[in-house]
Amino acid sequence: MTGTPARLDEKERQPWLRRLDRASAAHERTRRQLDELVADARTAGVPLTSIAEHTPYSREWARRIADQIDEQRGAEPATDE
């Protein structure tokens, strides 16, 4: 049985929190890039099934993400397949 980890004081906690902030920001940028590529691929005519095979998204999530990106861009959502 493992015990509760020791609590860090504020000074010890700050480097960890900064690292978490940087990693979270990098993740958010990369996620946004992937979402935009999903929308661009669908607009270019790549089937959602193919997009789902090459991303961590299901076909339905790829469609929702592409619709959301298209809406943010002010474009008409593409018709699916």
PDB file of N, CA and C in Angstrom:
ATOM      1  N   MET A   1       0.842  -1.172   0.000  1.00  0.00           N
ATOM      2  CA  MET A   1       0.000   0.000   0.000  1.00  0.00           C
ATOM      3  C   MET A   1       0.895   1.246   0.000  1.00  0.00           C
ATOM      4  N   THR A   2       0.572   2.154  -0.887  1.00  0.00           N
ATOM      5  CA  THR A   2       1.372   3.367  -0.962  1.00  0.00           C
ATOM      6  C   THR A   2       0.734   4.465  -0.130  1.00  0.00           C
ATOM      7  N   GLY A   3       1.569   5.275   0.453  1.00  0.00           N
ATOM      8  CA  GLY A   3       1.071   6.375   1.270  1.00  0.00           C
ATOM      9  C   GLY A   3       0.818   7.610   0.432  1.00  0.00           C
ATOM     10  N   THR A   4       0.280   8.606   1.061  1.00  0.00           N
ATOM     11  CA  THR A   4       0.042   9.879   0.397  1.00  0.00           C
ATOM     12  C   THR A   4       1.381  10.582   0.186  1.00  0.00           C
ATOM     13  N   PRO A   5       1.616  11.093  -1.018  1.00  0.00           N
ATOM     14  CA  PRO A   5       2.879  11.791  -1.245  1.00  0.00           C
ATOM     15  C   PRO A   5       2.985  13.029  -0.356  1.00  0.00           C
ATOM     16  N   ALA A   6       4.205  13.372  -0.017  1.00  0.00           N
ATOM     17  CA  ALA A   6       4.427  14.550   0.820  1.00  0.00           C
ATOM     18  C   ALA A   6       3.946  15.788   0.070  1.00  0.00           C
ATOM     19  N   ARG A   7       3.384  16.711   0.790  1.00  0.00           N
ATOM     20  CA  ARG A   7       2.917  17.969   0.194  1.00  0.00           C
ATOM     21  C   ARG A   7       4.110  18.899  -0.012  1.00  0.00           C
ATOM     22  N   LEU A   8       4.148  19.502  -1.167  1.00  0.00           N
ATOM     23  CA  LEU A   8       5.213  20.444  -1.466  1.00  0.00           C
ATOM     24  C   LEU A   8       4.798  21.837  -1.003  1.00  0.00           C
ATOM     25  N   ASP A   9       5.776  22.603  -0.555  1.00  0.00           N
ATOM     26  CA  ASP A   9       5.445  23.986  -0.232  1.00  0.00           C
ATOM     27  C   ASP A   9       5.367  24.774  -1.542  1.00  0.00           C
ATOM     28  N   GLU A  10       4.937  26.008  -1.451  1.00  0.00           N
ATOM     29  CA  GLU A  10       4.712  26.828  -2.647  1.00  0.00           C
ATOM     30  C   GLU A  10       5.964  26.950  -3.515  1.00  0.00           C
ATOM     31  N   LYS A  11       7.110  27.148  -2.912  1.00  0.00           N
ATOM     32  CA  LYS A  11       8.362  27.306  -3.660  1.00  0.00           C
ATOM     33  C   LYS A  11       8.711  26.025  -4.421  1.00  0.00           C
ATOM     34  N   GLU A  12       8.495  24.882  -3.838  1.00  0.00           N
ATOM     35  CA  GLU A  12       8.786  23.606  -4.496  1.00  0.00           C
ATOM     36  C   GLU A  12       7.744  23.273  -5.571  1.00  0.00           C
ATOM     37  N   ARG A  13       6.536  23.758  -5.374  1.00  0.00           N
ATOM     38  CA  ARG A  13       5.437  23.458  -6.295  1.00  0.00           C
ATOM     39  C   ARG A  13       5.532  24.286  -7.584  1.00  0.00           C
ATOM     40  N   GLN A  14       6.032  25.504  -7.521  1.00  0.00           N
ATOM     41  CA  GLN A  14       6.040  26.417  -8.667  1.00  0.00           C
ATOM     42  C   GLN A  14       6.744  25.871  -9.908  1.00  0.00           C
ATOM     43  N   PRO A  15       7.942  25.265  -9.796  1.00  0.00           N
ATOM     44  CA  PRO A  15       8.560  24.721 -11.029  1.00  0.00           C
ATOM     45  C   PRO A  15       7.680  23.670 -11.713  1.00  0.00           C
ATOM     46  N   TRP A  16       7.019  22.851 -10.926  1.00  0.00           N
ATOM     47  CA  TRP A  16       6.133  21.836 -11.504  1.00  0.00           C
ATOM     48  C   TRP A  16       4.949  22.492 -12.199  1.00  0.00           C
ATOM     49  N   LEU A  17       4.395  23.497 -11.582  1.00  0.00           N
ATOM     50  CA  LEU A  17       3.246  24.171 -12.172  1.00  0.00           C
ATOM     51  C   LEU A  17       3.627  24.896 -13.461  1.00  0.00           C
ATOM     52  N   ARG A  18       4.811  25.494 -13.508  1.00  0.00           N
ATOM     53  CA  ARG A  18       5.272  26.134 -14.741  1.00  0.00           C
ATOM     54  C   ARG A  18       5.444  25.110 -15.855  1.00  0.00           C
ATOM     55  N   ARG A  19       6.008  23.959 -15.516  1.00  0.00           N
ATOM     56  CA  ARG A  19       6.180  22.893 -16.523  1.00  0.00           C
ATOM     57  C   ARG A  19       4.827  22.417 -17.031  1.00  0.00           C
ATOM     58  N   LEU A  20       3.875  22.254 -16.118  1.00  0.00           N
ATOM     59  CA  LEU A  20       2.530  21.848 -16.517  1.00  0.00           C
ATOM     60  C   LEU A  20       1.885  22.893 -17.420  1.00  0.00           C
ATOM     61  N   ASP A  21       2.061  24.165 -17.083  1.00  0.00           N
ATOM     62  CA  ASP A  21       1.507  25.241 -17.910  1.00  0.00           C
ATOM     63  C   ASP A  21       2.091  25.215 -19.315  1.00  0.00           C
ATOM     64  N   ARG A  22       3.410  25.046 -19.422  1.00  0.00           N
ATOM     65  CA  ARG A  22       4.060  25.002 -20.744  1.00  0.00           C
ATOM     66  C   ARG A  22       3.581  23.796 -21.553  1.00  0.00           C
ATOM     67  N   ALA A  23       3.514  22.650 -20.900  1.00  0.00           N
ATOM     68  CA  ALA A  23       3.074  21.446 -21.610  1.00  0.00           C
ATOM     69  C   ALA A  23       1.616  21.568 -22.043  1.00  0.00           C
ATOM     70  N   SER A  24       0.784  22.142 -21.205  1.00  0.00           N
ATOM     71  CA  SER A  24      -0.627  22.327 -21.543  1.00  0.00           C
ATOM     72  C   SER A  24      -0.787  23.280 -22.718  1.00  0.00           C
ATOM     73  N   ALA A  25      -0.016  24.364 -22.730  1.00  0.00           N
ATOM     74  CA  ALA A  25      -0.083  25.316 -23.837  1.00  0.00           C
ATOM     75  C   ALA A  25       0.376  24.661 -25.138  1.00  0.00           C
ATOM     76  N   ALA A  26       1.446  23.880 -25.082  1.00  0.00           N
ATOM     77  CA  ALA A  26       1.941  23.186 -26.278  1.00  0.00           C
ATOM     78  C   ALA A  26       0.910  22.173 -26.769  1.00  0.00           C
ATOM     79  N   HIS A  27       0.286  21.479 -25.852  1.00  0.00           N
ATOM     80  CA  HIS A  27      -0.748  20.507 -26.216  1.00  0.00           C
ATOM     81  C   HIS A  27      -1.921  21.210 -26.894  1.00  0.00           C
ATOM     82  N   GLU A  28      -2.334  22.331 -26.347  1.00  0.00           N
ATOM     83  CA  GLU A  28      -3.458  23.069 -26.913  1.00  0.00           C
ATOM     84  C   GLU A  28      -3.142  23.552 -28.329  1.00  0.00           C
ATOM     85  N   ARG A  29      -1.919  24.052 -28.559  1.00  0.00           N
ATOM     86  CA  ARG A  29      -1.525  24.493 -29.908  1.00  0.00           C
ATOM     87  C   ARG A  29      -1.538  23.312 -30.885  1.00  0.00           C
ATOM     88  N   THR A  30      -0.978  22.197 -30.474  1.00  0.00           N
ATOM     89  CA  THR A  30      -0.918  21.020 -31.341  1.00  0.00           C
ATOM     90  C   THR A  30      -2.311  20.474 -31.614  1.00  0.00           C
ATOM     91  N   ARG A  31      -3.152  20.469 -30.602  1.00  0.00           N
ATOM     92  CA  ARG A  31      -4.530  19.996 -30.773  1.00  0.00           C
ATOM     93  C   ARG A  31      -5.270  20.892 -31.764  1.00  0.00           C
ATOM     94  N   ARG A  32      -5.078  22.196 -31.650  1.00  0.00           N
ATOM     95  CA  ARG A  32      -5.732  23.124 -32.575  1.00  0.00           C
ATOM     96  C   ARG A  32      -5.252  22.881 -34.007  1.00  0.00           C
ATOM     97  N   GLN A  33      -3.955  22.658 -34.182  1.00  0.00           N
ATOM     98  CA  GLN A  33      -3.415  22.369 -35.514  1.00  0.00           C
ATOM     99  C   GLN A  33      -4.034  21.103 -36.095  1.00  0.00           C
ATOM    100  N   LEU A  34      -4.154  20.064 -35.265  1.00  0.00           N
ATOM    101  CA  LEU A  34      -4.754  18.812 -35.721  1.00  0.00           C
ATOM    102  C   LEU A  34      -6.209  19.036 -36.111  1.00  0.00           C
ATOM    103  N   ASP A  35      -6.941  19.760 -35.290  1.00  0.00           N
ATOM    104  CA  ASP A  35      -8.350  20.025 -35.598  1.00  0.00           C
ATOM    105  C   ASP A  35      -8.495  20.771 -36.916  1.00  0.00           C
ATOM    106  N   GLU A  36      -7.629  21.764 -37.141  1.00  0.00           N
ATOM    107  CA  GLU A  36      -7.687  22.505 -38.395  1.00  0.00           C
ATOM    108  C   GLU A  36      -7.334  21.621 -39.589  1.00  0.00           C
ATOM    109  N   LEU A  37      -6.380  20.724 -39.409  1.00  0.00           N
ATOM    110  CA  LEU A  37      -6.037  19.789 -40.490  1.00  0.00           C
ATOM    111  C   LEU A  37      -7.180  18.832 -40.796  1.00  0.00           C
ATOM    112  N   VAL A  38      -7.902  18.414 -39.765  1.00  0.00           N
ATOM    113  CA  VAL A  38      -9.074  17.557 -39.973  1.00  0.00           C
ATOM    114  C   VAL A  38     -10.089  18.293 -40.850  1.00  0.00           C
ATOM    115  N   ALA A  39     -10.355  19.552 -40.521  1.00  0.00           N
ATOM    116  CA  ALA A  39     -11.306  20.332 -41.309  1.00  0.00           C
ATOM    117  C   ALA A  39     -10.800  20.529 -42.737  1.00  0.00           C
ATOM    118  N   ASP A  40      -9.525  20.846 -42.884  1.00  0.00           N
ATOM    119  CA  ASP A  40      -8.956  21.053 -44.218  1.00  0.00           C
ATOM    120  C   ASP A  40      -8.999  19.773 -45.050  1.00  0.00           C
ATOM    121  N   ALA A  41      -8.702  18.652 -44.426  1.00  0.00           N
ATOM    122  CA  ALA A  41      -8.726  17.370 -45.145  1.00  0.00           C
ATOM    123  C   ALA A  41     -10.141  17.055 -45.616  1.00  0.00           C
ATOM    124  N   ARG A  42     -11.123  17.280 -44.750  1.00  0.00           N
ATOM    125  CA  ARG A  42     -12.500  17.013 -45.163  1.00  0.00           C
ATOM    126  C   ARG A  42     -12.901  17.940 -46.304  1.00  0.00           C
ATOM    127  N   THR A  43     -12.536  19.208 -46.209  1.00  0.00           N
ATOM    128  CA  THR A  43     -12.854  20.158 -47.278  1.00  0.00           C
ATOM    129  C   THR A  43     -12.208  19.746 -48.591  1.00  0.00           C
ATOM    130  N   ALA A  44     -11.008  19.176 -48.495  1.00  0.00           N
ATOM    131  CA  ALA A  44     -10.298  18.722 -49.694  1.00  0.00           C
ATOM    132  C   ALA A  44     -10.895  17.444 -50.276  1.00  0.00           C
ATOM    133  N   GLY A  45     -11.797  16.810 -49.536  1.00  0.00           N
ATOM    134  CA  GLY A  45     -12.446  15.611 -50.056  1.00  0.00           C
ATOM    135  C   GLY A  45     -12.005  14.303 -49.442  1.00  0.00           C
ATOM    136  N   VAL A  46     -11.169  14.352 -48.408  1.00  0.00           N
ATOM    137  CA  VAL A  46     -10.751  13.118 -47.737  1.00  0.00           C
ATOM    138  C   VAL A  46     -11.945  12.594 -46.934  1.00  0.00           C
ATOM    139  N   PRO A  47     -12.326  11.348 -47.120  1.00  0.00           N
ATOM    140  CA  PRO A  47     -13.463  10.796 -46.385  1.00  0.00           C
ATOM    141  C   PRO A  47     -13.212  10.776 -44.868  1.00  0.00           C
ATOM    142  N   LEU A  48     -14.277  11.002 -44.108  1.00  0.00           N
ATOM    143  CA  LEU A  48     -14.166  10.996 -42.654  1.00  0.00           C
ATOM    144  C   LEU A  48     -13.641   9.668 -42.124  1.00  0.00           C
ATOM    145  N   THR A  49     -13.967   8.574 -42.790  1.00  0.00           N
ATOM    146  CA  THR A  49     -13.469   7.274 -42.373  1.00  0.00           C
ATOM    147  C   THR A  49     -11.942   7.243 -42.450  1.00  0.00           C
ATOM    148  N   SER A  50     -11.388   7.797 -43.505  1.00  0.00           N
ATOM    149  CA  SER A  50      -9.927   7.846 -43.648  1.00  0.00           C
ATOM    150  C   SER A  50      -9.311   8.775 -42.608  1.00  0.00           C
ATOM    151  N   ILE A  51      -9.957   9.922 -42.364  1.00  0.00           N
ATOM    152  CA  ILE A  51      -9.455  10.847 -41.351  1.00  0.00           C
ATOM    153  C   ILE A  51      -9.426  10.148 -39.995  1.00  0.00           C
ATOM    154  N   ALA A  52     -10.473   9.413 -39.686  1.00  0.00           N
ATOM    155  CA  ALA A  52     -10.555   8.709 -38.399  1.00  0.00           C
ATOM    156  C   ALA A  52      -9.462   7.649 -38.265  1.00  0.00           C
ATOM    157  N   GLU A  53      -9.076   7.034 -39.364  1.00  0.00           N
ATOM    158  CA  GLU A  53      -8.025   6.016 -39.319  1.00  0.00           C
ATOM    159  C   GLU A  53      -6.650   6.612 -39.037  1.00  0.00           C
ATOM    160  N   HIS A  54      -6.483   7.903 -39.292  1.00  0.00           N
ATOM    161  CA  HIS A  54      -5.175   8.542 -39.166  1.00  0.00           C
ATOM    162  C   HIS A  54      -5.107   9.576 -38.042  1.00  0.00           C
ATOM    163  N   THR A  55      -6.143   9.646 -37.245  1.00  0.00           N
ATOM    164  CA  THR A  55      -6.187  10.575 -36.109  1.00  0.00           C
ATOM    165  C   THR A  55      -6.732   9.831 -34.896  1.00  0.00           C
ATOM    166  N   PRO A  56      -6.637  10.445 -33.724  1.00  0.00           N
ATOM    167  CA  PRO A  56      -7.216   9.797 -32.541  1.00  0.00           C
ATOM    168  C   PRO A  56      -8.722  10.017 -32.429  1.00  0.00           C
ATOM    169  N   TYR A  57      -9.362  10.479 -33.498  1.00  0.00           N
ATOM    170  CA  TYR A  57     -10.786  10.788 -33.473  1.00  0.00           C
ATOM    171  C   TYR A  57     -11.594   9.702 -34.181  1.00  0.00           C
ATOM    172  N   SER A  58     -12.788   9.471 -33.698  1.00  0.00           N
ATOM    173  CA  SER A  58     -13.724   8.617 -34.420  1.00  0.00           C
ATOM    174  C   SER A  58     -14.255   9.405 -35.617  1.00  0.00           C
ATOM    175  N   ARG A  59     -14.936   8.737 -36.508  1.00  0.00           N
ATOM    176  CA  ARG A  59     -15.520   9.402 -37.666  1.00  0.00           C
ATOM    177  C   ARG A  59     -16.461  10.510 -37.222  1.00  0.00           C
ATOM    178  N   GLU A  60     -17.270  10.234 -36.226  1.00  0.00           N
ATOM    179  CA  GLU A  60     -18.241  11.217 -35.729  1.00  0.00           C
ATOM    180  C   GLU A  60     -17.542  12.424 -35.104  1.00  0.00           C
ATOM    181  N   TRP A  61     -16.506  12.175 -34.313  1.00  0.00           N
ATOM    182  CA  TRP A  61     -15.769  13.283 -33.706  1.00  0.00           C
ATOM    183  C   TRP A  61     -15.048  14.098 -34.771  1.00  0.00           C
ATOM    184  N   ALA A  62     -14.519  13.448 -35.783  1.00  0.00           N
ATOM    185  CA  ALA A  62     -13.856  14.178 -36.870  1.00  0.00           C
ATOM    186  C   ALA A  62     -14.863  15.088 -37.569  1.00  0.00           C
ATOM    187  N   ARG A  63     -16.074  14.589 -37.789  1.00  0.00           N
ATOM    188  CA  ARG A  63     -17.120  15.409 -38.409  1.00  0.00           C
ATOM    189  C   ARG A  63     -17.465  16.601 -37.529  1.00  0.00           C
ATOM    190  N   ARG A  64     -17.653  16.362 -36.232  1.00  0.00           N
ATOM    191  CA  ARG A  64     -17.997  17.451 -35.312  1.00  0.00           C
ATOM    192  C   ARG A  64     -16.891  18.504 -35.258  1.00  0.00           C
ATOM    193  N   ILE A  65     -15.665  18.036 -35.196  1.00  0.00           N
ATOM    194  CA  ILE A  65     -14.531  18.961 -35.133  1.00  0.00           C
ATOM    195  C   ILE A  65     -14.443  19.772 -36.421  1.00  0.00           C
ATOM    196  N   ALA A  66     -14.578  19.119 -37.559  1.00  0.00           N
ATOM    197  CA  ALA A  66     -14.523  19.832 -38.835  1.00  0.00           C
ATOM    198  C   ALA A  66     -15.654  20.847 -38.934  1.00  0.00           C
ATOM    199  N   ASP A  67     -16.852  20.472 -38.496  1.00  0.00           N
ATOM    200  CA  ASP A  67     -17.978  21.409 -38.501  1.00  0.00           C
ATOM    201  C   ASP A  67     -17.681  22.619 -37.615  1.00  0.00           C
ATOM    202  N   GLN A  68     -17.111  22.358 -36.450  1.00  0.00           N
ATOM    203  CA  GLN A  68     -16.802  23.435 -35.518  1.00  0.00           C
ATOM    204  C   GLN A  68     -15.755  24.386 -36.100  1.00  0.00           C
ATOM    205  N   ILE A  69     -14.702  23.837 -36.683  1.00  0.00           N
ATOM    206  CA  ILE A  69     -13.655  24.667 -37.277  1.00  0.00           C
ATOM    207  C   ILE A  69     -14.231  25.466 -38.445  1.00  0.00           C
ATOM    208  N   ASP A  70     -15.025  24.813 -39.290  1.00  0.00           N
ATOM    209  CA  ASP A  70     -15.644  25.518 -40.414  1.00  0.00           C
ATOM    210  C   ASP A  70     -16.536  26.654 -39.919  1.00  0.00           C
ATOM    211  N   GLU A  71     -17.271  26.410 -38.866  1.00  0.00           N
ATOM    212  CA  GLU A  71     -18.143  27.452 -38.300  1.00  0.00           C
ATOM    213  C   GLU A  71     -17.310  28.616 -37.766  1.00  0.00           C
ATOM    214  N   GLN A  72     -16.217  28.303 -37.085  1.00  0.00           N
ATOM    215  CA  GLN A  72     -15.344  29.353 -36.572  1.00  0.00           C
ATOM    216  C   GLN A  72     -14.725  30.162 -37.704  1.00  0.00           C
ATOM    217  N   ARG A  73     -14.459  29.516 -38.787  1.00  0.00           N
ATOM    218  CA  ARG A  73     -13.877  30.189 -39.953  1.00  0.00           C
ATOM    219  C   ARG A  73     -14.926  30.935 -40.759  1.00  0.00           C
ATOM    220  N   GLY A  74     -16.187  30.706 -40.457  1.00  0.00           N
ATOM    221  CA  GLY A  74     -17.253  31.374 -41.168  1.00  0.00           C
ATOM    222  C   GLY A  74     -17.598  30.722 -42.482  1.00  0.00           C
ATOM    223  N   ALA A  75     -17.208  29.479 -42.663  1.00  0.00           N
ATOM    224  CA  ALA A  75     -17.463  28.760 -43.917  1.00  0.00           C
ATOM    225  C   ALA A  75     -18.678  27.853 -43.753  1.00  0.00           C
ATOM    226  N   GLU A  76     -19.240  27.516 -44.861  1.00  0.00           N
ATOM    227  CA  GLU A  76     -20.310  26.524 -44.881  1.00  0.00           C
ATOM    228  C   GLU A  76     -19.720  25.157 -44.566  1.00  0.00           C
ATOM    229  N   PRO A  77     -20.353  24.382 -43.667  1.00  0.00           N
ATOM    230  CA  PRO A  77     -19.855  23.019 -43.422  1.00  0.00           C
ATOM    231  C   PRO A  77     -19.900  22.185 -44.698  1.00  0.00           C
ATOM    232  N   ALA A  78     -18.871  21.365 -44.876  1.00  0.00           N
ATOM    233  CA  ALA A  78     -18.822  20.499 -46.058  1.00  0.00           C
ATOM    234  C   ALA A  78     -19.820  19.362 -45.905  1.00  0.00           C
ATOM    235  N   THR A  79     -20.292  18.858 -47.027  1.00  0.00           N
ATOM    236  CA  THR A  79     -21.152  17.690 -46.976  1.00  0.00           C
ATOM    237  C   THR A  79     -20.269  16.467 -46.797  1.00  0.00           C
ATOM    238  N   ASP A  80     -20.731  15.520 -46.010  1.00  0.00           N
ATOM    239  CA  ASP A  80     -19.940  14.330 -45.701  1.00  0.00           C
ATOM    240  C   ASP A  80     -20.241  13.240 -46.713  1.00  0.00           C
ATOM    241  N   GLU A  81     -19.202  12.851 -47.399  1.00  0.00           N
ATOM    242  CA  GLU A  81     -19.183  11.733 -48.349  1.00  0.00           C
ATOM    243  C   GLU A  81     -20.351  11.687 -49.258  1.00  0.00           C
TER     244      GLU A  81
END
